[in-house]
Coordinates of C-alpha atoms and ligand atoms in Angstrom, one line a residue:
X331 CA 13.4 23.0 19.9
X332 CA 13.2 19.3 19.0
X333 CA 10.3 18.3 16.7
X334 CA 10.6 14.5 16.4
X335 CA 7.0 13.2 16.0
X336 CA 4.5 13.1 13.2
X337 CA 0.9 11.9 13.2
X338 CA -0.5 10.5 10.0
X339 CA -4.3 10.2 10.0
X340 CA -5.0 7.2 7.7
X341 CA -8.3 5.8 9.0
X342 CA -10.7 7.3 6.5
X343 CA -13.1 5.1 4.6
X344 CA -11.6 5.9 1.1
X345 CA -15.1 6.7 -0.3
X346 CA -13.6 8.5 -3.3
X347 CA -11.7 5.4 -4.3
X348 CA -14.4 2.7 -3.9
X349 CA -14.4 -0.1 -4.9
X350 CA -10.6 -0.1 -5.1
X351 CA -10.4 1.0 -1.4
X352 CA -12.6 -1.9 -0.3
X353 CA -9.7 -4.2 0.4
X354 CA -6.7 -1.9 -0.1
X355 CA -6.3 1.3 1.9
X356 CA -6.5 4.5 -0.2
X357 CA -3.1 5.4 1.4
X358 CA -1.6 2.5 -0.5
X359 CA -2.4 4.0 -3.9
X360 CA 0.8 3.8 -5.9
X361 CA 2.7 6.7 -7.2
X362 CA 5.0 4.9 -9.6
X363 CA 6.4 2.2 -7.4
X364 CA 5.9 3.5 -3.9
X365 CA 2.5 3.8 -2.1
X366 CA 1.4 7.3 -1.3
X367 CA 2.0 6.9 2.5
X368 CA 5.6 6.0 1.9
X369 CA 6.2 9.3 0.1
X370 CA 4.6 11.1 3.0
X371 CA 6.8 9.3 5.6
X372 CA 9.9 9.8 3.5
X373 CA 9.2 13.5 3.7
X374 CA 9.0 13.3 7.5
X375 CA 12.3 11.5 7.7
X376 CA 13.9 14.0 5.3
X377 CA 12.7 16.7 7.7
X378 CA 14.4 15.0 10.7
X379 CA 11.2 13.6 12.2
X380 CA 11.5 9.9 12.9
X381 CA 8.8 8.9 15.3
X382 CA 5.8 8.1 13.2
X383 CA 2.3 7.5 14.6
X384 CA -0.1 6.2 12.0
X385 CA -3.8 6.5 12.9
X386 CA -5.3 3.5 11.2
X387 CA -8.3 1.2 11.3
X388 CA -9.3 -2.4 11.2
X389 CA -9.4 -2.6 7.4
X390 CA -6.0 -1.1 6.9
X391 CA -3.5 -3.8 7.9
X392 CA -1.7 -3.4 4.6
X393 CA -0.1 -0.1 5.9
X394 CA 1.6 -1.8 8.8
X395 CA 2.5 -4.8 6.7
X396 CA 4.2 -2.5 4.1
X397 CA 6.6 -1.1 6.7
X398 CA 7.4 -4.4 8.3
X399 CA 10.5 -6.5 7.5
X400 CA 9.8 -9.6 5.4
X401 CA 12.9 -11.7 5.3
X402 CA 11.2 -14.5 3.2
X403 CA 10.3 -12.0 0.5
X404 CA 13.7 -10.5 0.6
X405 CA 15.3 -13.9 0.2
X406 CA 13.1 -14.7 -2.8
X407 CA 13.8 -11.3 -4.4
X408 CA 17.6 -12.0 -4.0
X409 CA 17.1 -15.3 -5.8
X410 CA 15.5 -13.3 -8.6
X411 CA 18.3 -10.8 -8.9
X412 CA 16.2 -8.1 -7.3
X413 CA 18.2 -7.6 -4.1
X414 CA 17.4 -3.9 -3.9
X415 CA 13.7 -4.0 -4.7
X416 CA 12.7 -3.2 -1.1
X417 CA 15.6 -1.0 -0.3
X418 CA 13.6 2.2 0.1
X419 CA 11.3 0.5 2.6
X420 CA 14.2 -1.0 4.6
X421 CA 15.8 2.5 4.7
X422 CA 12.6 3.9 6.2
X423 CA 12.1 1.1 8.7
X424 CA 15.7 1.6 9.9
X425 CA 15.3 5.3 10.2
X426 CA 11.9 5.5 11.8
X427 CA 10.0 4.0 14.7
X428 CA 6.4 3.3 13.9
X429 CA 3.4 3.1 16.1
X430 CA -0.1 2.4 15.0
X431 CA -3.3 3.5 16.8
X432 CA -6.6 2.2 15.7
X433 CA -9.5 4.6 15.2
X434 CA -12.5 2.4 15.7
X435 CA -15.0 4.7 13.9
X436 CA -14.3 7.4 11.3
X437 CA -15.1 10.4 13.5
X438 CA -13.0 13.0 11.7
X439 CA -9.4 14.2 11.5
X440 CA -9.6 16.0 14.8
X441 CA -10.7 12.8 16.6
X442 CA -7.9 10.9 14.7
X443 CA -5.2 13.3 15.9
X444 CA -6.6 13.2 19.4
X445 CA -5.9 9.4 19.5
X446 CA -2.2 10.3 19.3
X447 CA -2.3 12.4 22.5
X448 CA -0.6 9.8 24.6
X449 CA 2.3 9.7 22.2
X450 CA 2.9 13.4 22.4
X451 CA 4.4 15.3 25.3
X452 CA 4.5 19.0 25.9
X453 CA 6.0 19.6 22.5
X454 CA 5.4 20.6 18.9
X455 CA 4.6 17.8 16.5
X456 CA 3.9 17.3 12.8
X457 CA 0.6 16.2 11.2
X458 CA 0.7 14.9 7.6
X459 CA -2.4 13.9 5.6
X460 CA -1.5 11.2 3.2
X461 CA -3.9 12.6 0.6
X462 CA -1.4 15.4 0.0
X463 CA 1.9 14.5 -1.7
X464 CA 4.4 17.3 -1.6
X465 CA 7.6 17.4 -3.6
X466 CA 10.1 20.2 -2.9
X467 CA 13.8 20.8 -2.5
X468 CA 13.3 21.5 1.2
X469 CA 10.7 19.1 2.6
X470 CA 7.5 20.9 3.4
X471 CA 7.5 19.7 7.1
X472 CA 11.0 21.1 7.4
X473 CA 9.8 24.4 5.9
X474 CA 7.1 24.6 8.6
X475 CA 9.5 23.5 11.4
X476 CA 11.8 26.5 10.6
X477 CA 8.8 28.9 11.1
X478 CA 7.7 27.2 14.3
X479 CA 11.2 27.6 15.7
X480 CA 11.2 31.3 14.7
X481 CA 7.7 32.1 15.9
X482 CA 7.2 29.5 18.7
X483 CA 3.8 28.8 17.4
X484 CA 1.7 26.4 15.4
X485 CA 1.9 26.6 11.6
X486 CA -0.1 25.3 8.7
X487 CA 1.0 24.8 5.1
X488 CA -1.1 26.7 2.5
X489 CA -1.2 27.1 -1.2
X490 CA -3.0 29.5 -3.6
X491 CA -5.7 27.6 -5.4
X492 CA -8.2 28.8 -8.0
X493 CA -11.3 30.2 -6.4
X494 CA -13.5 27.5 -8.0
X495 CA -11.6 24.8 -6.1
X496 CA -11.7 26.5 -2.6
X497 CA -14.8 24.6 -1.6
X498 CA -12.7 21.4 -1.4
X499 CA -10.3 22.8 1.3
X500 CA -9.9 24.6 4.5
X501 CA -9.3 28.3 3.6
X502 CA -7.4 30.7 5.9
X503 CA -8.5 34.1 6.9
X504 CA -5.5 36.5 7.1
X505 CA -5.0 38.5 10.3
X506 CA -1.6 39.9 9.3
X507 CA 0.8 39.3 6.4
X508 CA 4.3 39.0 7.9
X509 CA 6.4 38.2 4.8
X510 CA 5.4 37.4 1.3
X511 CA 5.0 33.8 2.4
X512 CA 4.1 34.0 6.0
X513 CA 0.7 34.9 7.5
X514 CA -0.8 35.1 10.9
X515 CA -4.3 33.6 10.5
X516 CA -7.6 34.8 11.9
X517 CA -9.5 31.6 11.3
X518 CA -10.0 28.7 8.9
X519 CA -13.2 28.3 6.9
X520 CA -13.6 24.6 6.2
X521 CA -14.8 24.0 2.6
X522 CA -16.4 27.4 2.2
X523 CA -18.6 28.4 -0.8
X524 CA -16.1 30.2 -3.1
X525 CA -18.0 33.5 -2.5
X526 CA -17.6 33.2 1.2
X527 CA -13.9 32.1 1.2
X528 CA -11.8 34.5 3.3
X529 CA -8.8 34.2 0.9
X530 CA -7.5 32.0 -1.9
X531 CA -5.0 30.3 0.4
X532 CA -6.0 26.7 0.9
X533 CA -4.8 24.5 3.7
X534 CA -2.4 21.7 2.6
X535 CA -2.4 18.6 4.8
X536 CA 0.9 19.6 6.6
X537 CA 0.9 21.1 10.1
X538 CA 3.3 21.6 12.9
X539 CA 1.1 22.0 16.0
X540 CA 1.5 22.9 19.6
X541 CA 0.5 20.2 22.1
X542 CA -2.1 22.7 23.1
X543 CA -4.2 21.5 20.2
X544 CA -5.2 18.6 22.5
X545 CA -6.7 21.0 25.0
X546 CA -8.7 22.4 22.2
X547 CA -9.8 18.9 21.1
X548 CA -10.7 18.0 24.7
X549 CA -12.8 21.2 24.9
X550 CA -14.5 20.4 21.6
X551 CA -15.3 16.7 22.3
X552 CA -17.5 17.9 25.2
X553 CA -20.0 19.4 22.8
X554 CA -19.2 17.6 19.5
X555 CA -22.3 16.0 18.0
X556 CA -20.7 14.9 14.7
X557 CA -17.3 14.4 13.2
X558 CA -14.6 16.4 14.9
X559 CA -12.3 18.1 12.4
X560 CA -8.7 19.3 13.0
X561 CA -9.8 22.7 11.6
X562 CA -12.4 23.0 14.4
X563 CA -9.6 22.6 17.0
X564 CA -7.3 25.1 15.3
X565 CA -10.1 27.6 15.2
X566 CA -10.7 27.0 18.9
X567 CA -7.0 27.5 19.6
X568 CA -7.2 30.9 17.8
X569 CA -10.3 31.7 19.7
X570 CA -8.3 31.1 22.9
X571 CA -5.7 33.6 21.9
X572 CA -3.2 31.2 20.5
X573 CA -1.1 32.6 17.6
X574 CA -1.4 30.3 14.5
X575 CA 0.5 30.9 11.3
X576 CA 0.2 29.8 7.7
X577 CA 3.2 29.4 5.4
X578 CA 2.9 29.4 1.6
X579 CA 4.7 26.1 1.0
X580 CA 7.5 26.2 -1.6
X581 CA 7.1 23.2 -3.9
X582 CA 4.6 21.1 -5.8
X583 CA 1.6 19.6 -4.1
X584 CA -0.6 16.8 -5.5
X585 CA -4.0 16.3 -4.0
X586 CA -4.6 12.6 -4.4
X587 CA -7.9 12.6 -2.5
X588 CA -9.8 12.0 -5.8
X589 CA -9.1 9.8 -8.8
X590 CA -8.5 12.8 -11.0
X591 CA -6.0 14.2 -8.5
X592 CA -4.2 10.8 -8.4
X593 CA -4.0 10.6 -12.2
X594 CA -2.4 14.1 -12.2
X595 CA 0.0 13.1 -9.5
X596 CA 1.1 10.0 -11.4
X597 CA 1.7 12.0 -14.6
X598 CA 3.4 14.8 -12.6
X599 CA 5.8 12.5 -10.8
X600 CA 6.5 10.5 -14.0
X601 CA 7.4 13.7 -15.8
X602 CA 9.9 14.5 -13.0
X603 CA 11.5 11.1 -13.3
X604 CA 14.2 10.7 -16.1
X605 CA 13.3 7.0 -16.5
X606 CA 9.8 7.9 -17.7
X607 CA 9.7 11.6 -18.6
X608 CA 10.6 11.4 -22.3
X609 CA 8.2 8.5 -23.1
X610 CA 5.3 10.1 -21.2
X611 CA 5.8 13.5 -22.9
X612 CA 5.8 11.8 -26.3
X613 CA 2.7 9.8 -25.3
X614 CA 0.8 12.9 -24.4
X615 CA 1.9 14.8 -27.5
X616 CA 0.8 11.9 -29.7
X617 CA -2.6 11.3 -28.2
X618 CA -4.4 13.1 -31.0
X619 CA -2.2 11.8 -33.8
X620 CA -2.5 8.6 -35.8
X621 CA 0.7 7.4 -34.0
X622 CA -1.2 7.1 -30.7
X623 CA -2.0 3.6 -29.6
X624 CA -5.5 4.8 -28.7
X625 CA -8.1 3.6 -31.2
X626 CA -8.3 6.0 -34.1
X627 CA -10.4 5.0 -37.2
X628 CA -8.2 7.0 -39.5
X629 CA -5.2 4.8 -38.7
X630 CA -4.0 2.9 -41.8
X631 CA -2.9 -0.6 -41.8
X632 CA 0.7 -1.1 -43.1
X633 CA 1.2 -4.3 -45.0
X634 CA 4.6 -5.9 -44.8
X635 CA 6.5 -7.3 -47.8
Ligands
G1P1983 C1 -8.6 18.1 5.0 C2 -8.8 19.4 5.8 C3 -8.8 20.6 4.9 C4 -7.5 20.6 4.1 C5 -7.4 19.3 3.3 C6 -6.1 19.2 2.6 O1 -9.8 17.9 4.2 O2 -10.0 19.3 6.6 O3 -8.8 21.8 5.8 O4 -7.6 21.7 3.2 O5 -7.5 18.2 4.2 O6 -6.0 18.1 1.8 P1 -10.1 16.5 3.5 O7 -9.3 16.5 2.2 O8 -9.8 15.5 4.4 O9 -11.6 16.6 3.2

C-alpha cells in the first residue's frame, strides 16, 4: 500500500503568537535554526512521503518562500564561506514536491483538509499539524503507516497527557485495546472538561486517514454552521462504521501551539543537540546561583589589579 502524500494545515491565524504572528507565520517559529514546518516536512520525507500539500493563507507567503530555491542568496552565502547554510532546505526541495492551497477564511482543520481533496485519490494519506513537533527514532508518520498497512484503516497518533491538560486536546474513547500501544477508538472528544474526558490519551497532530474522510467532510459541510474540525469528520467516519485506530506514538512530542510549549521545545531540542547541550544544562543549573548572568543583587563586583 503506497502512502505518498501529506497535508499540512497551516492557515490558522496564530492568535497565541500575536503580535509575532502578524507578519510572520506561526509555522515559521524557529526551533534552533530551522522553522517548525521544516521539522514537520523532514519527518514526512523520512517516512517516505514526498508529496506535500500545504494549506496556507494570504498572509503566509513566507512558508512557500522558505522552500523555494534562491540562487542569489546561495551565491552570497558562498562568498561568505557559508556554502552549506541552506543545505537542509535544498535537500528537502529535491526530495519533495510541494503544492500550496489557499484557505481564504480560517474555517477549521476539517475545512483545511477538505481543500486538499483534489490532490488525493482513493488512497490513504498523512495529515501533520505543524503545532506538533515529534522527535523519535522511527518517524511518527512511519509508525502510523505501519499500522495502517496492518489494519487497513485510519489511524491517529496519541499520547498520555496529565488529566489537567486534556482540555487542550482531542481525547480518544477506547473501544478495544489491541496491544499495549494500539487501540480501536469509539470516538474523539474535542477539548473535553477533564472530568468528562473518555481517557487520558490525547490526539497528537499526526494522522493517516482513508480518503473516506472526504465523504465525512462532505456530509458535515451540509450542516456545518461554524468551524469544521477534523475531529468532527473522524467521529462521523466512526459513526458510519469505519474502523479508526489510535497508536501511542513512540517518541517525544513538543506542542508548540503556545509560547510556553515553544520555549520547552527549544530547550528540549537544544538539550538533544551536542553543540548546545552542555552549555544549556549549565545555564539552567546556575540560574539561582550568583554565577548566573541574570540580575542578582548579591553578586559581588570583582576588581582587577
Ligand atoms: C488540534 C486537534 C486536537 C489535537 C491537537 C493536537 O487542536 O483539533 O484534536 O489534540 O490539534 O495538537 P488545536 O491544537 O488545533 O486546537
